[in-house]
PDB file of C-alpha atoms in Angstrom:
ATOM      1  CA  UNK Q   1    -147.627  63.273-127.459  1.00  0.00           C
ATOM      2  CA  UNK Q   2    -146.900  63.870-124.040  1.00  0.00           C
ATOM      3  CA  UNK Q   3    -150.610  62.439-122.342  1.00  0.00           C
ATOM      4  CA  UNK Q   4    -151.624  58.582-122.059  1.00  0.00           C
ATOM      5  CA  UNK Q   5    -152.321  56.444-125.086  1.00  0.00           C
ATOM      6  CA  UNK Q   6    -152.160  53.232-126.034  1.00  0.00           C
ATOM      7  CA  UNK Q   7    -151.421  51.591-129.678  1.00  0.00           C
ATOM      8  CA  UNK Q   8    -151.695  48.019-130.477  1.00  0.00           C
ATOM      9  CA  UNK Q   9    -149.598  46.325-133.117  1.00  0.00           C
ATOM     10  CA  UNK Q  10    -148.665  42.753-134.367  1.00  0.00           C
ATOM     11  CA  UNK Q  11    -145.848  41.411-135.413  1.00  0.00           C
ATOM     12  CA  UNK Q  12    -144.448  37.792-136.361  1.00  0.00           C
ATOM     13  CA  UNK Q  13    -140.906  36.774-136.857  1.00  0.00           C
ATOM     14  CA  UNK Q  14    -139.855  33.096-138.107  1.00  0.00           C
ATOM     15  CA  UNK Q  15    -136.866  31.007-137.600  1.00  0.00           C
ATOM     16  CA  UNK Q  16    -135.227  28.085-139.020  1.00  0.00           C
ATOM     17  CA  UNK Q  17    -132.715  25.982-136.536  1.00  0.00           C
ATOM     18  CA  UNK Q  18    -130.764  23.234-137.485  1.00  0.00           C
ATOM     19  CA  UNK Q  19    -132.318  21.291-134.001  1.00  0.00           C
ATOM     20  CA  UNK Q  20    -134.781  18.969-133.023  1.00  0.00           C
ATOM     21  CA  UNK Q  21    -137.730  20.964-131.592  1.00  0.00           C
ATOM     22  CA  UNK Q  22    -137.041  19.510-128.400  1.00  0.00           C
ATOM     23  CA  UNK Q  23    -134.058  21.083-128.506  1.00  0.00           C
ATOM     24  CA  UNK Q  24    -135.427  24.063-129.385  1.00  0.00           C
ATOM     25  CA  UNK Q  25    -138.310  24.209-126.929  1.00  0.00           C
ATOM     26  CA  UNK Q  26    -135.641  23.052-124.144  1.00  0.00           C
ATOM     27  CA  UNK Q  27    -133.679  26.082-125.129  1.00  0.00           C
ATOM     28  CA  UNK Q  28    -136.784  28.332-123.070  1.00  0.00           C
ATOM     29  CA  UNK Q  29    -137.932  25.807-120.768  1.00  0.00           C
ATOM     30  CA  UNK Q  30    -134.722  25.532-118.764  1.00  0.00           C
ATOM     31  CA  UNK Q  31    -133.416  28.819-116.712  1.00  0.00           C
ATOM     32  CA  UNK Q  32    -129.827  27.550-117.213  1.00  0.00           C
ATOM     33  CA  UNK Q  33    -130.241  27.494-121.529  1.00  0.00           C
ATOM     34  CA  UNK Q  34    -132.381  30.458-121.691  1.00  0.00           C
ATOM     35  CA  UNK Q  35    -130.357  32.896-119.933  1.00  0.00           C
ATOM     36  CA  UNK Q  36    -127.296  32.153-122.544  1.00  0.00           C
ATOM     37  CA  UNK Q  37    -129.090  33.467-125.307  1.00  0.00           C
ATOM     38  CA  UNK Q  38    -132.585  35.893-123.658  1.00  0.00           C
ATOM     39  CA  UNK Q  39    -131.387  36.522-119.888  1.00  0.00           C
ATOM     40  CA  UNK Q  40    -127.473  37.296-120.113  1.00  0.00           C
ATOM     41  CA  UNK Q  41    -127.758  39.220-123.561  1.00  0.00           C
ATOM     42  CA  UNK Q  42    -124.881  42.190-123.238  1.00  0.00           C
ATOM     43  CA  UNK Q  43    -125.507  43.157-126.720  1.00  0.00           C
ATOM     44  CA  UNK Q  44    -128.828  44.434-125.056  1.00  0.00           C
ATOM     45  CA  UNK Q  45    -128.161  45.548-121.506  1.00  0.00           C
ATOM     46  CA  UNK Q  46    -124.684  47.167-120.182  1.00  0.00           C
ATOM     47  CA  UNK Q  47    -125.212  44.818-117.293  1.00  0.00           C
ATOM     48  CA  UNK Q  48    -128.249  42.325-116.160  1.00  0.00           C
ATOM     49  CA  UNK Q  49    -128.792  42.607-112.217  1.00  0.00           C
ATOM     50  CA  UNK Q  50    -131.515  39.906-112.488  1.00  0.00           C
ATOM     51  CA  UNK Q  51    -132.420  36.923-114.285  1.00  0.00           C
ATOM     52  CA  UNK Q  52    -135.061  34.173-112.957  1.00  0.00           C
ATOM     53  CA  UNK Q  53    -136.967  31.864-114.914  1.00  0.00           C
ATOM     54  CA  UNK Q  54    -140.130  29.764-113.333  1.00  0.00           C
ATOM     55  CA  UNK Q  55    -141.088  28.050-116.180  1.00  0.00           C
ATOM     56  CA  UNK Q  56    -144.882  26.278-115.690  1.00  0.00           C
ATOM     57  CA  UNK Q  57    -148.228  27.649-116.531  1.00  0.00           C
ATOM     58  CA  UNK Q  58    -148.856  30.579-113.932  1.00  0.00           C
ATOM     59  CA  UNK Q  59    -144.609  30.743-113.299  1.00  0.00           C
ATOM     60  CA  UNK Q  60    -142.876  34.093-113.720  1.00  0.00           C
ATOM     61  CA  UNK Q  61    -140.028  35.452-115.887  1.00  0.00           C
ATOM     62  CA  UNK Q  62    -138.411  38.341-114.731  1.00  0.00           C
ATOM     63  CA  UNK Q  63    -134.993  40.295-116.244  1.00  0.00           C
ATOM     64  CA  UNK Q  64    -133.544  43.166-114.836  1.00  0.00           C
ATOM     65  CA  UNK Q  65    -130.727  45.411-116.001  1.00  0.00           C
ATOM     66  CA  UNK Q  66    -129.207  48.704-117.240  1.00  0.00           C
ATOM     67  CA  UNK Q  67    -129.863  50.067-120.774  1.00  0.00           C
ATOM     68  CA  UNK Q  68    -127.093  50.951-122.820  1.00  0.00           C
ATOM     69  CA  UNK Q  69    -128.131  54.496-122.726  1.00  0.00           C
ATOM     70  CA  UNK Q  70    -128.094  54.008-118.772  1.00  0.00           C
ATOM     71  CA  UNK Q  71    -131.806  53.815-117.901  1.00  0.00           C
ATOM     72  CA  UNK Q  72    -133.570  51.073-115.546  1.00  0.00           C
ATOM     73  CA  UNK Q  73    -134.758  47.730-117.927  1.00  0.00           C
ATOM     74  CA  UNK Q  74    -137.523  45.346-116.307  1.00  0.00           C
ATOM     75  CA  UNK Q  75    -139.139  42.677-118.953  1.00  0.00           C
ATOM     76  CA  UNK Q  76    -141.503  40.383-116.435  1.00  0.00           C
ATOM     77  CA  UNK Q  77    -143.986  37.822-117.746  1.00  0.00           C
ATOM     78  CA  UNK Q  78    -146.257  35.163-116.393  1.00  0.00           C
ATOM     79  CA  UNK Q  79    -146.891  31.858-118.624  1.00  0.00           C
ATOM     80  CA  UNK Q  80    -149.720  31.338-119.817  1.00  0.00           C
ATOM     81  CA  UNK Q  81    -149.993  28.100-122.421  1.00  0.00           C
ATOM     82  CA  UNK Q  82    -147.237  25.765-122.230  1.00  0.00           C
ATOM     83  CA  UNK Q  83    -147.334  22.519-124.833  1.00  0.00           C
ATOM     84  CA  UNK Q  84    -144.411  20.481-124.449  1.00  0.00           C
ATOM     85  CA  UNK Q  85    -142.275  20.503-127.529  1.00  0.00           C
ATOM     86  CA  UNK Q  86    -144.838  22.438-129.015  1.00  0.00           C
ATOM     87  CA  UNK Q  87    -146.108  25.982-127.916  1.00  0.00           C
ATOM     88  CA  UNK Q  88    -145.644  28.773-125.593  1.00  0.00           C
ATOM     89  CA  UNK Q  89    -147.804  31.446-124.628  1.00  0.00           C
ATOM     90  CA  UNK Q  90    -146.798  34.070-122.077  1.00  0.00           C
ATOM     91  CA  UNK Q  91    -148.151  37.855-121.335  1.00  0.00           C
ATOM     92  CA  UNK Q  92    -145.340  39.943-120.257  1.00  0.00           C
ATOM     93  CA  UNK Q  93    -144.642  44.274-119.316  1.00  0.00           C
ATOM     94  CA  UNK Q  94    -141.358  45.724-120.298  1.00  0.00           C
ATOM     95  CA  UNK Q  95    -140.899  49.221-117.942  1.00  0.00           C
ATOM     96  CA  UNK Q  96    -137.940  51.376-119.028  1.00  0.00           C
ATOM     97  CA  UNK Q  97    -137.091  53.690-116.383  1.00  0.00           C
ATOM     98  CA  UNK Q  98    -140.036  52.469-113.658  1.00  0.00           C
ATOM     99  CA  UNK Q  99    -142.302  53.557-116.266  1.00  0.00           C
ATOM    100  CA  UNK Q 100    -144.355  50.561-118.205  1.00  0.00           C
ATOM    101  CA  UNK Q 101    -144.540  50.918-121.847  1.00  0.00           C
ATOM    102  CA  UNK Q 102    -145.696  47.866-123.240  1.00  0.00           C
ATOM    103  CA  UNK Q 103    -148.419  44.955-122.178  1.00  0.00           C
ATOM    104  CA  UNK Q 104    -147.604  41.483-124.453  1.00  0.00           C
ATOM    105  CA  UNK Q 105    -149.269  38.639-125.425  1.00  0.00           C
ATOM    106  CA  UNK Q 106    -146.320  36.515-126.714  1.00  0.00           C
ATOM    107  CA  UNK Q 107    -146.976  33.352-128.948  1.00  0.00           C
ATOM    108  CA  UNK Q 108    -143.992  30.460-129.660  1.00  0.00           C
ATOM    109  CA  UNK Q 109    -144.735  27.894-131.801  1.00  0.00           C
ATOM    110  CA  UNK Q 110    -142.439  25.295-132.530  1.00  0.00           C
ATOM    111  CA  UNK Q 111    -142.897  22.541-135.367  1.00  0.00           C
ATOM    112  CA  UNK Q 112    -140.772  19.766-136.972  1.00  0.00           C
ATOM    113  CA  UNK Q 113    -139.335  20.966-140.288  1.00  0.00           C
ATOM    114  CA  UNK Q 114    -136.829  19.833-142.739  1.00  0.00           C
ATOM    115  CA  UNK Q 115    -133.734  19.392-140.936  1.00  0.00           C
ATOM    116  CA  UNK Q 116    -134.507  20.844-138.234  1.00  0.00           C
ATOM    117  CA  UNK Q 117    -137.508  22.861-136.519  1.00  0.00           C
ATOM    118  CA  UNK Q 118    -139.636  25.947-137.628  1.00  0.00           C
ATOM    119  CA  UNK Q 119    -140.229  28.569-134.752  1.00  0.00           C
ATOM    120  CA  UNK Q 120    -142.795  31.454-135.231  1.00  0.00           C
ATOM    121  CA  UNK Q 121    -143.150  33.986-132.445  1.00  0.00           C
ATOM    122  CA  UNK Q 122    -145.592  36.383-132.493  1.00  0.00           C
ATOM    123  CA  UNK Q 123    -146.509  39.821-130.116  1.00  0.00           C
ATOM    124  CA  UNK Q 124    -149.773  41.283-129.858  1.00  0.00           C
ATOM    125  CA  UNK Q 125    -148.666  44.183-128.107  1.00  0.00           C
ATOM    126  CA  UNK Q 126    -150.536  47.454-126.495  1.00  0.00           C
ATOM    127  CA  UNK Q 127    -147.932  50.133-126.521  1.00  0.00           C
ATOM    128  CA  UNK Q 128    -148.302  53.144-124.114  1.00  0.00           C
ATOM    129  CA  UNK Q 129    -147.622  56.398-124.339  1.00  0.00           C
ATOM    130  CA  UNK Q 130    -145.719  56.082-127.350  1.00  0.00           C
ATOM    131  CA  UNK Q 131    -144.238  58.963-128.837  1.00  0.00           C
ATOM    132  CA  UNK Q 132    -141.464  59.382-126.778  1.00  0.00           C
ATOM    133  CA  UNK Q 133    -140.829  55.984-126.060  1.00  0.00           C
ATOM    134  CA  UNK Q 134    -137.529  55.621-124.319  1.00  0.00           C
ATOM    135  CA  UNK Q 135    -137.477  51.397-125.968  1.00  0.00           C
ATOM    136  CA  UNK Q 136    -137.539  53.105-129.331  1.00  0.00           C
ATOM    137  CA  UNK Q 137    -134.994  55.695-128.846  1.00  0.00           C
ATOM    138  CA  UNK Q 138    -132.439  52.729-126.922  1.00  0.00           C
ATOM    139  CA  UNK Q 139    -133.334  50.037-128.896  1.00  0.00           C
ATOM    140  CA  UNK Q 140    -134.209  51.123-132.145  1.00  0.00           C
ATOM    141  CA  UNK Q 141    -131.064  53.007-132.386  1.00  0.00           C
ATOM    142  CA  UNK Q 142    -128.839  50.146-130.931  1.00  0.00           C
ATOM    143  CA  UNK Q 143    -130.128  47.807-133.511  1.00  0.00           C
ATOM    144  CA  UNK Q 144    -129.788  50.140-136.463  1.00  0.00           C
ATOM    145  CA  UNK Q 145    -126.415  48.845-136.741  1.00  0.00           C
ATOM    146  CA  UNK Q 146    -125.787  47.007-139.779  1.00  0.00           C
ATOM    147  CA  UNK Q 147    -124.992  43.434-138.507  1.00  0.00           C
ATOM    148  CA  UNK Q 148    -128.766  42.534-137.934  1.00  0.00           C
ATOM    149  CA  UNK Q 149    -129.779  44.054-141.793  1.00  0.00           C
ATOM    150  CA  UNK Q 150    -129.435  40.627-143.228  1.00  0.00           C
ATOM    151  CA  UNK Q 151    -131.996  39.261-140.604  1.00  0.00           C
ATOM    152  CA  UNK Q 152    -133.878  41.599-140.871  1.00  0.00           C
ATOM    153  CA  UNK Q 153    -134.430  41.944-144.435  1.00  0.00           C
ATOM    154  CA  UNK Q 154    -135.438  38.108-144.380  1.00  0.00           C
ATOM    155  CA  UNK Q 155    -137.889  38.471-141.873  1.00  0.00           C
ATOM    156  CA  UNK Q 156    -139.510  41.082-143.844  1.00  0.00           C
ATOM    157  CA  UNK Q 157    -139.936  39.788-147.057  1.00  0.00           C
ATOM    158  CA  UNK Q 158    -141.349  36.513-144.899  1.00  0.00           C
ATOM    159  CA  UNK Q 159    -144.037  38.490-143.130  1.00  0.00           C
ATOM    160  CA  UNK Q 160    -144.805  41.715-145.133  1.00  0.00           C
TER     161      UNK Q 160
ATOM    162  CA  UNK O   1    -155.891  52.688-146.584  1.00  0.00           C
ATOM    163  CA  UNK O   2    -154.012  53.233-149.912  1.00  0.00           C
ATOM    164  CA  UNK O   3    -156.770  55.655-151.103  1.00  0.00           C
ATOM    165  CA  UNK O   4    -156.622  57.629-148.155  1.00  0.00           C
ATOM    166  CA  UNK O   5    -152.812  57.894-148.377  1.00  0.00           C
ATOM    167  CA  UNK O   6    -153.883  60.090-151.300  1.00  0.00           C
ATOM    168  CA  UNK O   7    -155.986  62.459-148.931  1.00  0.00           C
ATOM    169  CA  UNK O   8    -159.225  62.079-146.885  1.00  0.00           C
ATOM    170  CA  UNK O   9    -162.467  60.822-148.733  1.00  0.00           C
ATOM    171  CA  UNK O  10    -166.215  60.226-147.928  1.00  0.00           C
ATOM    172  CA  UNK O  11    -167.141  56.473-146.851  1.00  0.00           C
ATOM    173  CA  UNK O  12    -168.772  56.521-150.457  1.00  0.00           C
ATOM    174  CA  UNK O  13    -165.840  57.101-152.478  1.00  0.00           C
ATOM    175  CA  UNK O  14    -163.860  54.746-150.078  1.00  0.00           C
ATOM    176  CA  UNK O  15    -166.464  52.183-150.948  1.00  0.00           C
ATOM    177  CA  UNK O  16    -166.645  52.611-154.351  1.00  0.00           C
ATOM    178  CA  UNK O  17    -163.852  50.611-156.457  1.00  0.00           C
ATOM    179  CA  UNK O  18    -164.280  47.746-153.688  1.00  0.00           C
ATOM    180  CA  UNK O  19    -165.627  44.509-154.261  1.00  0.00           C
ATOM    181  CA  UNK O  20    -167.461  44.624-151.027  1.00  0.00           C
ATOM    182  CA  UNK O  21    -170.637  45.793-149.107  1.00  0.00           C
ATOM    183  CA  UNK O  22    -170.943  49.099-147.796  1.00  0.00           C
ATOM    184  CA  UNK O  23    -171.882  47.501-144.595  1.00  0.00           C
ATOM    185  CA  UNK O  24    -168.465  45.378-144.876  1.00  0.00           C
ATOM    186  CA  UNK O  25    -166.400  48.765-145.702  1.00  0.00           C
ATOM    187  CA  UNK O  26    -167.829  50.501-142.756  1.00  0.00           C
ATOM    188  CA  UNK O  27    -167.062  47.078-140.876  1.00  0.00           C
ATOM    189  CA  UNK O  28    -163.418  47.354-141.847  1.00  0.00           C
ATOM    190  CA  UNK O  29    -163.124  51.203-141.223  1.00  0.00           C
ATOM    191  CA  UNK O  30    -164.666  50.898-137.895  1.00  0.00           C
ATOM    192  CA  UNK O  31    -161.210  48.079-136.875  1.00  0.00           C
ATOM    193  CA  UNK O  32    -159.444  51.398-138.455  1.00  0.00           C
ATOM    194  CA  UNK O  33    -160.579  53.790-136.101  1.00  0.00           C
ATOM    195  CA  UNK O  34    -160.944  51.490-133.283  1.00  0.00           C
ATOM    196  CA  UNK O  35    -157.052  51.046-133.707  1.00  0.00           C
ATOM    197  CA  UNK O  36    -156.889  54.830-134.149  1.00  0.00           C
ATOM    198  CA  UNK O  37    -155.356  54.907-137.537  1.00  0.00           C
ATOM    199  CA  UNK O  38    -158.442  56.301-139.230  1.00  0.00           C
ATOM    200  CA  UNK O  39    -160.352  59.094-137.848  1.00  0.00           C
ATOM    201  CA  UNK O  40    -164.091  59.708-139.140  1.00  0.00           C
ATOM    202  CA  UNK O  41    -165.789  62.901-139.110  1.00  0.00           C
ATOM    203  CA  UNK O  42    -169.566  63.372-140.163  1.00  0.00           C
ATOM    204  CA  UNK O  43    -170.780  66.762-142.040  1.00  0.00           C
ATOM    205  CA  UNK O  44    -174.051  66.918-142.403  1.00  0.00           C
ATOM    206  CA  UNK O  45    -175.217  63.613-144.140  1.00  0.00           C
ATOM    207  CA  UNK O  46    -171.343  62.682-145.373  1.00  0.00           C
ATOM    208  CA  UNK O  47    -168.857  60.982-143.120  1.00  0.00           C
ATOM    209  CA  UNK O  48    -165.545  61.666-144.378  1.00  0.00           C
ATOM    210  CA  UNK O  49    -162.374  59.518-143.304  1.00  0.00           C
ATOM    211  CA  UNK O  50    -158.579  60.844-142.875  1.00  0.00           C
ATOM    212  CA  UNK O  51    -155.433  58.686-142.088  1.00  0.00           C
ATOM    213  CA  UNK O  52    -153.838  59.429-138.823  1.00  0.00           C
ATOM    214  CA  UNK O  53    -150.483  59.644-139.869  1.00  0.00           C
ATOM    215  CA  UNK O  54    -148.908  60.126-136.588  1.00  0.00           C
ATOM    216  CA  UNK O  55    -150.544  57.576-135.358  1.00  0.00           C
ATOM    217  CA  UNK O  56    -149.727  55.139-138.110  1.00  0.00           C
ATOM    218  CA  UNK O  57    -145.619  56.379-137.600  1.00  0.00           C
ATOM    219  CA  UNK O  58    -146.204  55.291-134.074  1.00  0.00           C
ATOM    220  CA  UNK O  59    -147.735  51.701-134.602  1.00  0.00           C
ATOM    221  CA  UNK O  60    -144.827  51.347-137.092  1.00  0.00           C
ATOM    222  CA  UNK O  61    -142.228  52.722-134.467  1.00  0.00           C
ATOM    223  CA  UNK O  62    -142.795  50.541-132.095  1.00  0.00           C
ATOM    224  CA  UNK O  63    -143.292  47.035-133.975  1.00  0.00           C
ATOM    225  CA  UNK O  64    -139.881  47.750-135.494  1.00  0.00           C
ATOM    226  CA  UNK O  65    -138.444  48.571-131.982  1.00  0.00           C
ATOM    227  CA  UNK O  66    -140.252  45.412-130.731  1.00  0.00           C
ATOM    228  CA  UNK O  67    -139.205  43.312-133.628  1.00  0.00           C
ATOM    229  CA  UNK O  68    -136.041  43.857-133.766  1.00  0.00           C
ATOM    230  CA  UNK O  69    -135.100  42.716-130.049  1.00  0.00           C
ATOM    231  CA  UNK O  70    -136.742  39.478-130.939  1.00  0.00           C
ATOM    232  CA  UNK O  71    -135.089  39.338-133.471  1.00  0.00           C
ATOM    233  CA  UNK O  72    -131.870  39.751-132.354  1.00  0.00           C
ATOM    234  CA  UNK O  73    -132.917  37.322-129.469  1.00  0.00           C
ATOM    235  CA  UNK O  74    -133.474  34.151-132.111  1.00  0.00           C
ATOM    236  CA  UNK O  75    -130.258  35.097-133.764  1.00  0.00           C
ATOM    237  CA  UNK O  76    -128.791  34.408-130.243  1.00  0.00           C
ATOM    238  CA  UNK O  77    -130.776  31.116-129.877  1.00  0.00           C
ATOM    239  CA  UNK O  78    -130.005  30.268-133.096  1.00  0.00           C
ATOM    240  CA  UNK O  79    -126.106  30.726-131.756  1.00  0.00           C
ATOM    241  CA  UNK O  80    -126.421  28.489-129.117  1.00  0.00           C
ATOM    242  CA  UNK O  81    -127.488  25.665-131.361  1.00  0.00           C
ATOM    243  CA  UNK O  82    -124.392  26.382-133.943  1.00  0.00           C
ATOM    244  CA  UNK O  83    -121.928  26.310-130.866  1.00  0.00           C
ATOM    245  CA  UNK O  84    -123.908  22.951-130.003  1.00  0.00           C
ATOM    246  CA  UNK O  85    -123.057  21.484-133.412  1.00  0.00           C
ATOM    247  CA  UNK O  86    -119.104  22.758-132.803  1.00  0.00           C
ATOM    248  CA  UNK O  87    -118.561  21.017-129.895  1.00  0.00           C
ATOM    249  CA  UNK O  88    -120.807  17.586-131.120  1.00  0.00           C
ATOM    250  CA  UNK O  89    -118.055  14.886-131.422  1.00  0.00           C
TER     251      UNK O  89
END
């Protein structure tokens, strides 16, 4: 498919962490904690050029950096719900190579559980011009290897 | 969605074996084709429904993609709560 188009899809994934949620929700409310484990991820990007966090309703989110495979990487959202110790809701664009190929509507909630907290995120997502997506190709491939399988294989049978 | 995996069919024969309303079948196909998974076609009096495969292999493509960098994301939060607990006294 080499014209426009647009798919949407839906997806949840749920987490267990041996925190307190306001641990948790800390963990992407402050720039500092967030960019050790979203902003500075080199599993993901060769390098990060930027990282900036603004985190109140209306504030902006921006990461920058180089793909493993070498191409351009730009994930920028703008907060849209925020519930202390409780929710997140942002809308963010991911462009791969100056060229946008997703819209979100991100969802975090965050709840007391047994020894710990229970996290659920969930994307709405319009995809765009998808066949050849460049994200599917880079990412897909990098996280084929076999180290996430276990994770994975969890959140399925959770959410299928 | 199952029956069409097994080819196209007429809204009829979709409707058939399910415990709804026509009107509620033809409310779910139209989310279907909306979304672009479905495609409908009417001959003559009979509107017959096919599965856009491609389209489906897309949808699929890119929620994995998707997925799977959040989910390598929380397995990096949930990292930076385990090195917490290390270096608790």
């Amino acid at each position: 498919m080499s014209g426009r188009s647009v798919v949407h899809g839906s997806f949840s994934v749920e987490r267990h962490f041996p925190a307190s949620p306001q641990r948790v929700f800390a963990a992407w409310a402050s720039e500092a904690a967030k960019a050790r484990w979203f902003g500075d991820d080199e599993e993901f990007l060769a390098s990060t050029a930027v990282y900036t966090l603004d985190f109140r309703v209306g504030g902006r989110e921006r990461l920058e950096g180089m793909l493993p495979g070498g191409a351009l990487f730009t994930y920028d959202a703008i907060y849209q719900d925020i519930v202390e110790g409780r929710r997140i809701i942002a809308a963010y664009d991911v462009g791969i190579g100056g060229r946008r190929v997703s819209v979100s509507l991100m969802t975090v909630e965050i709840e007391p559980a047994a020894n710990g907290t229970r996290l659920v995120l969930t994307e709405h997502g319009a995809f765009l011009d998808g066949l050849d997506s460049p994200e599917q190709r880079e990412i897909g491939a990098h996280d084929s290897m076999d180290k996430l399988g276990t994770y994975m294989a969890e959140a399925r049978g959770e959410h299928v | 969605m199952e029956r069409l995996g097994r080819g196209p069919a007429s809204v009829t024969e979709l409707a058939r074996p399910l415990p709804m309303t026509l009107p509620a079948v033809l409310q779910h196909l139209q989310v279907l084709t909306d979304s672009g998974v479905v495609a409908t076609e009417k001959v003559g009096r009979i509107r017959t429904c096919r599965l856009e495969l491609e389209r489906l292999e897309i949808v699929q493509d890119w929620i994995t993609a998707r997925r799977h960098t959040w989910e390598r994301r929380l397995d990096r939060l949930g990292g930076v709560f385990a090195g917490d607990e290390e270096s608790a006294p």
